[in-house]
mmCIF file with all atom_site columns, C-alpha atoms in Angstrom:
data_model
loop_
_atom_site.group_PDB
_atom_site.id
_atom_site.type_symbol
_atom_site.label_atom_id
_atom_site.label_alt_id
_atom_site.label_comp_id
_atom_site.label_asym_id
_atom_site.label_entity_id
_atom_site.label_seq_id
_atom_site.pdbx_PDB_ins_code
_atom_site.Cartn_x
_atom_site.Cartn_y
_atom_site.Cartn_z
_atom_site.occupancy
_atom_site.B_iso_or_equiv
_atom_site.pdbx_formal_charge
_atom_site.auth_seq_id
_atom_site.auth_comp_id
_atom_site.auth_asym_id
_atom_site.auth_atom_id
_atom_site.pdbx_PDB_model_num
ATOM 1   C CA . UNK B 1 1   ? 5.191   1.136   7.436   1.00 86.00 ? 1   UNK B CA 1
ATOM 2   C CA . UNK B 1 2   ? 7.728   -1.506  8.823   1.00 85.00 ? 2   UNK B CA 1
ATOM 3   C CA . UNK B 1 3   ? 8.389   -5.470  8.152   1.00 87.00 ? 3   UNK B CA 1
ATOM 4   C CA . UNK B 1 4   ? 7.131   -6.906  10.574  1.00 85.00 ? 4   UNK B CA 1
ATOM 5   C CA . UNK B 1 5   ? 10.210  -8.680  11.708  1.00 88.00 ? 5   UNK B CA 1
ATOM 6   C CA . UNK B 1 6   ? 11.350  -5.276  12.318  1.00 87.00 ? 6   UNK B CA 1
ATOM 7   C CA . UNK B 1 7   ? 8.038   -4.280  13.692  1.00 87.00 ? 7   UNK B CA 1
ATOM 8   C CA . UNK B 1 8   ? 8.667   -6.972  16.471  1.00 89.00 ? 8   UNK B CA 1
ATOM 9   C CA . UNK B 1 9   ? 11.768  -6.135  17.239  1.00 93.00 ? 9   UNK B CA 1
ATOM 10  C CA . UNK B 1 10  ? 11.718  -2.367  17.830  1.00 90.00 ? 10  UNK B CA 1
ATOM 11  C CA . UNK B 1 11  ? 7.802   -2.601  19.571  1.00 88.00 ? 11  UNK B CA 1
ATOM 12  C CA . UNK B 1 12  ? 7.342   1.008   18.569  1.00 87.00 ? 12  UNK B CA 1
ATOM 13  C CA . UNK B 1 13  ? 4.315   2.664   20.001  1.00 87.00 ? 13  UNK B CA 1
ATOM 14  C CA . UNK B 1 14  ? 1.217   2.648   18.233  1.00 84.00 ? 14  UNK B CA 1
ATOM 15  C CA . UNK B 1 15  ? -2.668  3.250   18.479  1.00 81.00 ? 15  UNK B CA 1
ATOM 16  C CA . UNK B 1 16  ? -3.794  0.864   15.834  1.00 78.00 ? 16  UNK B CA 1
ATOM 17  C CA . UNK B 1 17  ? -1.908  -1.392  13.396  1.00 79.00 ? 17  UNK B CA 1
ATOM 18  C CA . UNK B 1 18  ? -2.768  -3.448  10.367  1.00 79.00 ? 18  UNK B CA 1
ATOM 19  C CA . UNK B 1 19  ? -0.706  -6.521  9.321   1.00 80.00 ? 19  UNK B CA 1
ATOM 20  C CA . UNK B 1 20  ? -0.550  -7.518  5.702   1.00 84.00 ? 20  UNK B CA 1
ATOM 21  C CA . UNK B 1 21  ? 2.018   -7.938  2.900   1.00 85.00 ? 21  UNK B CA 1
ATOM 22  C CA . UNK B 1 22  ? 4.169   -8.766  0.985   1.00 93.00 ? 22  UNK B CA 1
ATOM 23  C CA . UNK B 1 23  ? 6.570   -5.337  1.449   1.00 95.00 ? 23  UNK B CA 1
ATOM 24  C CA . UNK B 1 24  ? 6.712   -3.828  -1.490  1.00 97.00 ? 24  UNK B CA 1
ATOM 25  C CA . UNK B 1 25  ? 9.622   -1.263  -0.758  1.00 97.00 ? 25  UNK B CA 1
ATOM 26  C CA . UNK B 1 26  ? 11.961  -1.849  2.105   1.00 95.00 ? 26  UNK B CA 1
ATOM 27  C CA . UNK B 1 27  ? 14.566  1.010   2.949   1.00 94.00 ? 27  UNK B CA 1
ATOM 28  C CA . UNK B 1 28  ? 14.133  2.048   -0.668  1.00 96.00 ? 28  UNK B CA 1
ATOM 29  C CA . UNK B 1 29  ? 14.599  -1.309  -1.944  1.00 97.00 ? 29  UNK B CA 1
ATOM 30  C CA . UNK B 1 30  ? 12.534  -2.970  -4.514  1.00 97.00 ? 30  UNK B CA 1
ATOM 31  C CA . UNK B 1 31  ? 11.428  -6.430  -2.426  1.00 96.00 ? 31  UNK B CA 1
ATOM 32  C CA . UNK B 1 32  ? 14.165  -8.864  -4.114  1.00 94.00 ? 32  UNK B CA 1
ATOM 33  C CA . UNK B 1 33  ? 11.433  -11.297 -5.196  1.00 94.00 ? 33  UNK B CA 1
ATOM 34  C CA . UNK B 1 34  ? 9.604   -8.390  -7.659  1.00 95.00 ? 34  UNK B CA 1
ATOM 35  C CA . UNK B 1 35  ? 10.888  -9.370  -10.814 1.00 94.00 ? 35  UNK B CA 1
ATOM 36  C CA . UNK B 1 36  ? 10.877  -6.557  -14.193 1.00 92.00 ? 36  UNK B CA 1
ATOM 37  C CA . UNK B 1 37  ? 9.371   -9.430  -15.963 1.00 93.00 ? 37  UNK B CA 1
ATOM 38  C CA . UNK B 1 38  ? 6.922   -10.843 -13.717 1.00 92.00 ? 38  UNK B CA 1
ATOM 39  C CA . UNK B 1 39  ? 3.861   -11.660 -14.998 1.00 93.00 ? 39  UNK B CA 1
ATOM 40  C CA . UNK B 1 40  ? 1.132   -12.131 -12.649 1.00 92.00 ? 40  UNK B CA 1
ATOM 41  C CA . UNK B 1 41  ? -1.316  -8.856  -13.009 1.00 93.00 ? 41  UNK B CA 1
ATOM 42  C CA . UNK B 1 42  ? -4.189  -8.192  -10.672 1.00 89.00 ? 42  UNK B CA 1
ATOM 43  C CA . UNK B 1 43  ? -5.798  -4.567  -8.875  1.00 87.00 ? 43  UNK B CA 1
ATOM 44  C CA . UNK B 1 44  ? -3.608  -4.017  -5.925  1.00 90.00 ? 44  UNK B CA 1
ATOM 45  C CA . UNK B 1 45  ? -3.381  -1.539  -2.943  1.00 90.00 ? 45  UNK B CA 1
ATOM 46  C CA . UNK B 1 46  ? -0.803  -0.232  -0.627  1.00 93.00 ? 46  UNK B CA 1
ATOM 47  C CA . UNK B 1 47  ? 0.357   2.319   1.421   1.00 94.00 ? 47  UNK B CA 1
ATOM 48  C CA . UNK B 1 48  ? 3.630   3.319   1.708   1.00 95.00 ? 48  UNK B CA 1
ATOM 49  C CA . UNK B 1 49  ? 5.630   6.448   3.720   1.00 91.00 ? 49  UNK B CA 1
ATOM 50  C CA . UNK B 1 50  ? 7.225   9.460   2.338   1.00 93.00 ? 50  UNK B CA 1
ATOM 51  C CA . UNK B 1 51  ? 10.221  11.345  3.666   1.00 90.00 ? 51  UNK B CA 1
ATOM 52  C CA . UNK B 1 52  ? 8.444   13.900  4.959   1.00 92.00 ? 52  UNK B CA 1
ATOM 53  C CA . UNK B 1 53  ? 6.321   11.405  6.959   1.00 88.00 ? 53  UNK B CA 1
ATOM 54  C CA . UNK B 1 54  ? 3.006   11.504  5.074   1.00 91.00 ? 54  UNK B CA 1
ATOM 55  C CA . UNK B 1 55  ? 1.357   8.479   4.410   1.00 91.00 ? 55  UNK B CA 1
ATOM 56  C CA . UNK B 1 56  ? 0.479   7.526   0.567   1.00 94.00 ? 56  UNK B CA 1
ATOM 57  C CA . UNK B 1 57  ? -2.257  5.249   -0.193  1.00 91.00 ? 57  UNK B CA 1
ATOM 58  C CA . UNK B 1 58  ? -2.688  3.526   -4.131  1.00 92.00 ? 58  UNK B CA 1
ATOM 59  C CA . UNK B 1 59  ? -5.105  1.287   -5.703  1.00 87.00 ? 59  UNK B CA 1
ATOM 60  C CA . UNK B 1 60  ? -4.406  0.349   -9.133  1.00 89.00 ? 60  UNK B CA 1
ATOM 61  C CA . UNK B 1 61  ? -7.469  1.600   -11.540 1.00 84.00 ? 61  UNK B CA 1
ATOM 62  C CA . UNK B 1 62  ? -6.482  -1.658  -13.233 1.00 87.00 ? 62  UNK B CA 1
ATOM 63  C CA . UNK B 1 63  ? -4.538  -4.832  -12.945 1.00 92.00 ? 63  UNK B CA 1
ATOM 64  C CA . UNK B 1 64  ? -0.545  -4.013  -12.355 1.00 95.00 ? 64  UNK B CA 1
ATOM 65  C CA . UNK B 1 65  ? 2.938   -6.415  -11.408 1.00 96.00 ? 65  UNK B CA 1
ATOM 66  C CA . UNK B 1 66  ? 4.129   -6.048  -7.748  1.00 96.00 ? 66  UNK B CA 1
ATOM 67  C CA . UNK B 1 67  ? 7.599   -4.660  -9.232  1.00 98.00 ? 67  UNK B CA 1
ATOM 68  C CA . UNK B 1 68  ? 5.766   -2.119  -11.220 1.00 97.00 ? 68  UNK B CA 1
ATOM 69  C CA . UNK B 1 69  ? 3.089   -1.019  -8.330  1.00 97.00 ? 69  UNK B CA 1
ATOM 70  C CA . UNK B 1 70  ? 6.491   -1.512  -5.896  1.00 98.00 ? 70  UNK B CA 1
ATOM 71  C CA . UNK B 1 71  ? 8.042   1.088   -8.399  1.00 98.00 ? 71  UNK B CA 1
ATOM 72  C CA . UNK B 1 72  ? 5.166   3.337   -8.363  1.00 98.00 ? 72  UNK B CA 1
ATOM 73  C CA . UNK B 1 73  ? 5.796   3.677   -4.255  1.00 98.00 ? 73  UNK B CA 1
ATOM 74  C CA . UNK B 1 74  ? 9.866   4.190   -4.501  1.00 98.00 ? 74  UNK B CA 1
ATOM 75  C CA . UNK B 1 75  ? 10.034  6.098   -8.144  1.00 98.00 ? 75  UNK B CA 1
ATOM 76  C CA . UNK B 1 76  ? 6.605   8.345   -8.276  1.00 98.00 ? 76  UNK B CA 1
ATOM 77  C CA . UNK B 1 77  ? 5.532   8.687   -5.110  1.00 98.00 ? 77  UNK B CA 1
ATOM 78  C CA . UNK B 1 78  ? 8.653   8.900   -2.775  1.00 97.00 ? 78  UNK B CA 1
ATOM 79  C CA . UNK B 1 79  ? 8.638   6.467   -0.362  1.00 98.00 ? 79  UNK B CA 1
ATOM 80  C CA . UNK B 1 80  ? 11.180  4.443   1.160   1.00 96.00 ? 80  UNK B CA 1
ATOM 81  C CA . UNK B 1 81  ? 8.831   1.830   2.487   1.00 95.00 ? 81  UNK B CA 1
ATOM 82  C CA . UNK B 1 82  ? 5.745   0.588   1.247   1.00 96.00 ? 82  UNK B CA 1
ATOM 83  C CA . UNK B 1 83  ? 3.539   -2.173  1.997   1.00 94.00 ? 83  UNK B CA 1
ATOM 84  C CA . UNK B 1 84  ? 1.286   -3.877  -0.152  1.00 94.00 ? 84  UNK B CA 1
ATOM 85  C CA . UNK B 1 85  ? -2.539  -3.892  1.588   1.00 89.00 ? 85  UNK B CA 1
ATOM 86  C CA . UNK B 1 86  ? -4.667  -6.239  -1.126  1.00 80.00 ? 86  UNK B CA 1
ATOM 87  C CA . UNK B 1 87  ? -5.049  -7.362  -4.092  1.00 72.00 ? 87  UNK B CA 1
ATOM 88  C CA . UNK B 1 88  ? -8.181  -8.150  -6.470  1.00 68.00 ? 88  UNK B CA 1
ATOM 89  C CA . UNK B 1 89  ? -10.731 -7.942  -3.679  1.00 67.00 ? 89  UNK B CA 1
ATOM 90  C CA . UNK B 1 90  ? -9.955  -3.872  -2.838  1.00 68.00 ? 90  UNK B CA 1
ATOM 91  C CA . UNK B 1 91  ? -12.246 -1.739  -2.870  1.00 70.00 ? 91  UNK B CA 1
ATOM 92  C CA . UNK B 1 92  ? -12.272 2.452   -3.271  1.00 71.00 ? 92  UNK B CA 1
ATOM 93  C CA . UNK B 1 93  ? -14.831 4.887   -2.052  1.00 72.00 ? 93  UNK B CA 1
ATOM 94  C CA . UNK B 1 94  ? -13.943 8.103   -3.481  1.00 74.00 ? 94  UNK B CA 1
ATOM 95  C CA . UNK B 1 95  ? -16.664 10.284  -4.557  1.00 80.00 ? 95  UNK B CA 1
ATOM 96  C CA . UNK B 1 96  ? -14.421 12.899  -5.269  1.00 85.00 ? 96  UNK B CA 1
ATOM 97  C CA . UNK B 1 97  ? -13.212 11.607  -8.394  1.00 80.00 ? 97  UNK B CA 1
ATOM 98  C CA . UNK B 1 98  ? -16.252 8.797   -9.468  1.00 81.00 ? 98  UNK B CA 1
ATOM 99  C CA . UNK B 1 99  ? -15.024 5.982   -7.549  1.00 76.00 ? 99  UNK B CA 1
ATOM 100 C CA . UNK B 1 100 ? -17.596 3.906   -6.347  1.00 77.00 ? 100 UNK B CA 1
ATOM 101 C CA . UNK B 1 101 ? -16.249 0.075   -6.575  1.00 74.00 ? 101 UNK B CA 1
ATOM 102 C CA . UNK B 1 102 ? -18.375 -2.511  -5.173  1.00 72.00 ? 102 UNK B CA 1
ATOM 103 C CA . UNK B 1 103 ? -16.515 -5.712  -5.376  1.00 63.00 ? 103 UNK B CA 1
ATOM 104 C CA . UNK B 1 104 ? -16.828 -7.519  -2.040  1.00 60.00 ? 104 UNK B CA 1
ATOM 105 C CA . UNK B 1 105 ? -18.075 -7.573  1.287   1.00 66.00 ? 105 UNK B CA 1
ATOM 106 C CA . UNK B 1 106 ? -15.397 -5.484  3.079   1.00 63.00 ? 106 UNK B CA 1
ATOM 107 C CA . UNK B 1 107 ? -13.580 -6.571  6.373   1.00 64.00 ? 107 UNK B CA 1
ATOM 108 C CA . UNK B 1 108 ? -10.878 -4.760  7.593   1.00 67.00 ? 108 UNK B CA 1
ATOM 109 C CA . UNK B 1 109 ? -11.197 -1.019  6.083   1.00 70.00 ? 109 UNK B CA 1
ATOM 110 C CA . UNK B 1 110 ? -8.705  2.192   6.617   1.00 72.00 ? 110 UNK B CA 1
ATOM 111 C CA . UNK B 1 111 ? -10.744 5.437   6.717   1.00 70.00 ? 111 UNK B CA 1
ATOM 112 C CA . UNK B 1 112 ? -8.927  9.099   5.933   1.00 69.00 ? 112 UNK B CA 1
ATOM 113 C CA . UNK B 1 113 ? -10.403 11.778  7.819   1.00 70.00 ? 113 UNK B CA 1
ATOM 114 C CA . UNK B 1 114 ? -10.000 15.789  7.361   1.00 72.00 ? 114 UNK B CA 1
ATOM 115 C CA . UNK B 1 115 ? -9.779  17.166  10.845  1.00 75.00 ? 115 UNK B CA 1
ATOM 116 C CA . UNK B 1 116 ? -11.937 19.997  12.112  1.00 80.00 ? 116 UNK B CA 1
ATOM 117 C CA . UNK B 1 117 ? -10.742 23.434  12.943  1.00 72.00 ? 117 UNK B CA 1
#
């Protein structure tokens, strides 16, 4: 999970990609437009990086600010980057825990896989 400024400029290798944003954690960095006091709520999504490498995704069970779903990434979940993937039109399909939403027609999707073996 990179900027994408940065993204361009170190052309690391990759099999797939996804571009969306805003950042909401850059090199453990609240994004500097996040304000405490912000007031504009909605669902959100990300994904964001841990130290150890493993990749954290979020959706919001309700609606959230971008500095407290930003904090979320940095303060609960460890990661020094995060990026924010959508807002009110995300959608979860976990049966697993009774998630089921069923919002919009979906586009672009990410799918988690266990591997075999």
């Amino acid at each position: 999970v990179r900027a994408t400024r940065d993204f361009v400029k170190k052309r690391p290798v990759t099999d797939y990609a996804t571009q969306s944003g805003p950042m909401l954690v850059i090199d453990g960095q609240l994004h500097p437009k996040f304000r405490s006091d912000g007031t504009s709520r909605k669902s959100r999504d990300g994904v964001g990086v841990r130290k150890d490498g493993v990749a954290v995704f979020a959706i919001s069970n309700g609606t959230v600010t971008f500095h407290a779903f930003a904090r979320l990434f940095r303060d609960a979940l460890g990661c020094d980057n995060a990026l924010f993937l959508d807002g009110t039109i995300s959608s979860l399909l976990a049966p697993a825990i009774g998630r089921n939403d069923d919002y919009w027609n979906l586009g672009p999707m990410i799918g988690v896989f266990r591997k075999r073996g």
